Amino acid sequence: GRVWGISLGCFGPRYNAEEVLLKTGLADMSALGGTLRKVQSTPKGYEANFLGMNQEMAGLACRRLEARRIDCDVIGPPS
């Protein structure tokens, strides 16, 4: 079910990743309102993710964000 999400990219400081999640979530509450905001530490920096969607919801949310010129990638369940 709801093991899909979207990534908004990696950021240097954790604060920047959290800020992007907050601003993006407020900008599109209808697509992202019921999702979990998560900042994940990676070797490249802090990845800003919205999680808890099915595949269709994640694709729709990402397309809506891209229409607003916000880069994102659909992320699937862990392999």
Short mmCIF file of N, CA and C in Angstrom, two decimals:
data_model
loop_
_atom_site.label_atom_id
_atom_site.label_comp_id
_atom_site.label_asym_id
_atom_site.label_seq_id
_atom_site.Cartn_x
_atom_site.Cartn_y
_atom_site.Cartn_z
N GLY A 1 0.72 -1.19 0.00
CA GLY A 1 0.00 0.00 0.00
C GLY A 1 0.78 1.28 0.00
N ARG A 2 0.85 1.84 1.16
CA ARG A 2 1.38 3.21 1.29
C ARG A 2 2.87 3.22 1.66
N VAL A 3 3.65 2.58 0.81
CA VAL A 3 5.10 2.51 1.05
C VAL A 3 5.88 3.34 0.04
N TRP A 4 5.18 4.16 -0.71
CA TRP A 4 5.80 5.03 -1.71
C TRP A 4 5.91 6.44 -1.14
N GLY A 5 6.71 7.27 -1.81
CA GLY A 5 6.86 8.65 -1.40
C GLY A 5 7.53 9.46 -2.49
N ILE A 6 7.90 10.68 -2.13
CA ILE A 6 8.63 11.53 -3.05
C ILE A 6 9.82 12.16 -2.31
N SER A 7 10.88 12.37 -3.05
CA SER A 7 12.08 13.00 -2.52
C SER A 7 12.23 14.37 -3.17
N LEU A 8 12.53 15.36 -2.36
CA LEU A 8 12.77 16.71 -2.86
C LEU A 8 14.25 17.00 -3.04
N GLY A 9 15.09 16.00 -2.78
CA GLY A 9 16.52 16.15 -2.98
C GLY A 9 17.30 16.14 -1.68
N CYS A 10 18.63 16.30 -1.81
CA CYS A 10 19.54 16.33 -0.67
C CYS A 10 20.01 17.75 -0.42
N PHE A 11 20.19 18.06 0.84
CA PHE A 11 20.59 19.40 1.26
C PHE A 11 21.73 19.29 2.26
N GLY A 12 22.58 20.31 2.30
CA GLY A 12 23.71 20.32 3.22
C GLY A 12 23.27 20.31 4.67
N PRO A 13 22.82 21.44 5.17
CA PRO A 13 22.35 21.47 6.55
C PRO A 13 20.96 20.82 6.69
N ARG A 14 20.75 20.13 7.80
CA ARG A 14 19.46 19.51 8.09
C ARG A 14 18.34 20.56 8.07
N TYR A 15 18.64 21.74 8.58
CA TYR A 15 17.66 22.82 8.62
C TYR A 15 17.08 23.11 7.24
N ASN A 16 17.93 23.12 6.21
CA ASN A 16 17.46 23.40 4.84
C ASN A 16 16.48 22.34 4.37
N ALA A 17 16.76 21.07 4.66
CA ALA A 17 15.87 19.99 4.27
C ALA A 17 14.52 20.13 4.99
N GLU A 18 14.55 20.45 6.27
CA GLU A 18 13.30 20.62 7.03
C GLU A 18 12.50 21.80 6.51
N GLU A 19 13.19 22.88 6.17
CA GLU A 19 12.52 24.07 5.65
C GLU A 19 11.83 23.79 4.31
N VAL A 20 12.50 23.06 3.43
CA VAL A 20 11.92 22.71 2.14
C VAL A 20 10.67 21.85 2.33
N LEU A 21 10.73 20.89 3.24
CA LEU A 21 9.57 20.05 3.51
C LEU A 21 8.39 20.87 4.01
N LEU A 22 8.65 21.76 4.93
CA LEU A 22 7.58 22.58 5.49
C LEU A 22 6.95 23.49 4.44
N LYS A 23 7.77 24.20 3.69
CA LYS A 23 7.26 25.11 2.66
C LYS A 23 6.51 24.37 1.56
N THR A 24 7.04 23.24 1.14
CA THR A 24 6.40 22.47 0.08
C THR A 24 5.08 21.88 0.56
N GLY A 25 5.07 21.37 1.78
CA GLY A 25 3.84 20.82 2.34
C GLY A 25 2.74 21.86 2.45
N LEU A 26 3.10 23.07 2.84
CA LEU A 26 2.12 24.15 2.94
C LEU A 26 1.65 24.61 1.57
N ALA A 27 2.53 24.54 0.58
CA ALA A 27 2.18 25.00 -0.77
C ALA A 27 1.19 24.06 -1.47
N ASP A 28 1.21 22.78 -1.10
CA ASP A 28 0.31 21.82 -1.76
C ASP A 28 -0.28 20.87 -0.73
N MET A 29 -1.10 21.41 0.16
CA MET A 29 -1.72 20.63 1.23
C MET A 29 -2.62 19.52 0.68
N SER A 30 -3.29 19.76 -0.44
CA SER A 30 -4.22 18.76 -0.95
C SER A 30 -3.50 17.48 -1.37
N ALA A 31 -2.31 17.58 -1.92
CA ALA A 31 -1.57 16.40 -2.36
C ALA A 31 -0.70 15.81 -1.26
N LEU A 32 -0.26 16.65 -0.31
CA LEU A 32 0.72 16.19 0.68
C LEU A 32 0.22 16.22 2.11
N GLY A 33 -1.03 16.61 2.33
CA GLY A 33 -1.54 16.78 3.68
C GLY A 33 -1.51 15.55 4.56
N GLY A 34 -1.76 14.38 4.02
CA GLY A 34 -1.80 13.17 4.83
C GLY A 34 -0.51 12.38 4.85
N THR A 35 0.58 12.99 4.42
CA THR A 35 1.85 12.27 4.32
C THR A 35 2.73 12.55 5.53
N LEU A 36 3.77 11.75 5.65
CA LEU A 36 4.76 11.91 6.70
C LEU A 36 5.96 12.65 6.14
N ARG A 37 6.35 13.74 6.78
CA ARG A 37 7.56 14.47 6.38
C ARG A 37 8.74 13.83 7.11
N LYS A 38 9.79 13.50 6.36
CA LYS A 38 10.94 12.85 6.98
C LYS A 38 12.23 13.37 6.37
N VAL A 39 13.18 13.72 7.23
CA VAL A 39 14.53 14.09 6.80
C VAL A 39 15.42 12.90 7.15
N GLN A 40 16.09 12.38 6.11
CA GLN A 40 16.94 11.21 6.28
C GLN A 40 18.38 11.59 6.03
N SER A 41 19.26 11.22 6.95
CA SER A 41 20.69 11.47 6.79
C SER A 41 21.27 10.47 5.80
N THR A 42 21.99 10.99 4.79
CA THR A 42 22.64 10.15 3.79
C THR A 42 24.09 10.62 3.65
N PRO A 43 24.93 9.84 2.97
CA PRO A 43 26.31 10.29 2.75
C PRO A 43 26.39 11.60 1.94
N LYS A 44 25.35 11.90 1.14
CA LYS A 44 25.36 13.11 0.32
C LYS A 44 24.78 14.33 1.04
N GLY A 45 24.17 14.12 2.20
CA GLY A 45 23.54 15.22 2.93
C GLY A 45 22.24 14.75 3.54
N TYR A 46 21.33 15.68 3.74
CA TYR A 46 20.03 15.37 4.34
C TYR A 46 18.97 15.36 3.25
N GLU A 47 18.33 14.20 3.09
CA GLU A 47 17.31 14.04 2.05
C GLU A 47 15.94 14.38 2.62
N ALA A 48 15.22 15.23 1.89
CA ALA A 48 13.88 15.67 2.29
C ALA A 48 12.84 14.82 1.59
N ASN A 49 12.04 14.07 2.37
CA ASN A 49 11.07 13.13 1.78
C ASN A 49 9.66 13.33 2.34
N PHE A 50 8.69 13.07 1.51
CA PHE A 50 7.31 12.89 1.93
C PHE A 50 7.01 11.41 1.74
N LEU A 51 6.55 10.73 2.78
CA LEU A 51 6.32 9.29 2.72
C LEU A 51 4.88 8.95 3.09
N GLY A 52 4.51 7.70 2.83
CA GLY A 52 3.18 7.22 3.22
C GLY A 52 2.14 7.34 2.12
N MET A 53 2.56 7.17 0.88
CA MET A 53 1.65 7.26 -0.27
C MET A 53 1.64 5.92 -1.00
N ASN A 54 0.62 5.73 -1.82
CA ASN A 54 0.69 4.61 -2.74
C ASN A 54 1.38 5.12 -4.01
N GLN A 55 1.65 4.23 -4.94
CA GLN A 55 2.42 4.61 -6.13
C GLN A 55 1.70 5.69 -6.94
N GLU A 56 0.40 5.57 -7.09
CA GLU A 56 -0.37 6.55 -7.86
C GLU A 56 -0.34 7.93 -7.20
N MET A 57 -0.53 7.97 -5.88
CA MET A 57 -0.50 9.24 -5.15
C MET A 57 0.85 9.93 -5.27
N ALA A 58 1.93 9.13 -5.16
CA ALA A 58 3.28 9.69 -5.25
C ALA A 58 3.53 10.29 -6.62
N GLY A 59 3.11 9.58 -7.66
CA GLY A 59 3.29 10.10 -9.02
C GLY A 59 2.51 11.38 -9.24
N LEU A 60 1.28 11.42 -8.77
CA LEU A 60 0.45 12.62 -8.91
C LEU A 60 1.05 13.79 -8.14
N ALA A 61 1.48 13.55 -6.91
CA ALA A 61 2.06 14.62 -6.10
C ALA A 61 3.31 15.18 -6.76
N CYS A 62 4.14 14.31 -7.29
CA CYS A 62 5.38 14.76 -7.93
C CYS A 62 5.07 15.57 -9.20
N ARG A 63 4.10 15.12 -9.98
CA ARG A 63 3.73 15.88 -11.18
C ARG A 63 3.18 17.25 -10.81
N ARG A 64 2.41 17.33 -9.74
CA ARG A 64 1.87 18.63 -9.31
C ARG A 64 3.00 19.57 -8.87
N LEU A 65 3.98 19.02 -8.16
CA LEU A 65 5.11 19.84 -7.72
C LEU A 65 5.95 20.28 -8.91
N GLU A 66 6.17 19.38 -9.84
CA GLU A 66 6.96 19.74 -11.03
C GLU A 66 6.26 20.83 -11.85
N ALA A 67 4.93 20.84 -11.84
CA ALA A 67 4.19 21.90 -12.53
C ALA A 67 4.45 23.25 -11.87
N ARG A 68 4.84 23.25 -10.61
CA ARG A 68 5.19 24.48 -9.88
C ARG A 68 6.69 24.72 -9.89
N ARG A 69 7.39 23.98 -10.73
CA ARG A 69 8.85 24.07 -10.86
C ARG A 69 9.59 23.66 -9.58
N ILE A 70 9.06 22.64 -8.90
CA ILE A 70 9.72 22.07 -7.73
C ILE A 70 10.19 20.67 -8.14
N ASP A 71 11.51 20.46 -8.11
CA ASP A 71 12.06 19.16 -8.50
C ASP A 71 11.71 18.10 -7.47
N CYS A 72 11.37 16.90 -7.95
CA CYS A 72 11.10 15.79 -7.06
C CYS A 72 11.28 14.48 -7.80
N ASP A 73 11.43 13.42 -7.04
CA ASP A 73 11.55 12.07 -7.57
C ASP A 73 10.62 11.16 -6.78
N VAL A 74 9.94 10.27 -7.47
CA VAL A 74 9.12 9.27 -6.81
C VAL A 74 10.06 8.21 -6.25
N ILE A 75 9.84 7.83 -4.99
CA ILE A 75 10.65 6.78 -4.38
C ILE A 75 9.73 5.62 -3.98
N GLY A 76 10.19 4.43 -4.30
CA GLY A 76 9.41 3.24 -4.02
C GLY A 76 9.82 2.58 -2.72
N PRO A 77 9.20 1.43 -2.44
CA PRO A 77 9.53 0.70 -1.21
C PRO A 77 10.98 0.22 -1.24
N PRO A 78 11.59 0.07 -0.07
CA PRO A 78 12.96 -0.44 -0.03
C PRO A 78 13.04 -1.84 -0.64
N SER A 79 14.12 -2.10 -1.33
CA SER A 79 14.30 -3.41 -1.98
C SER A 79 14.74 -4.45 -0.99
#
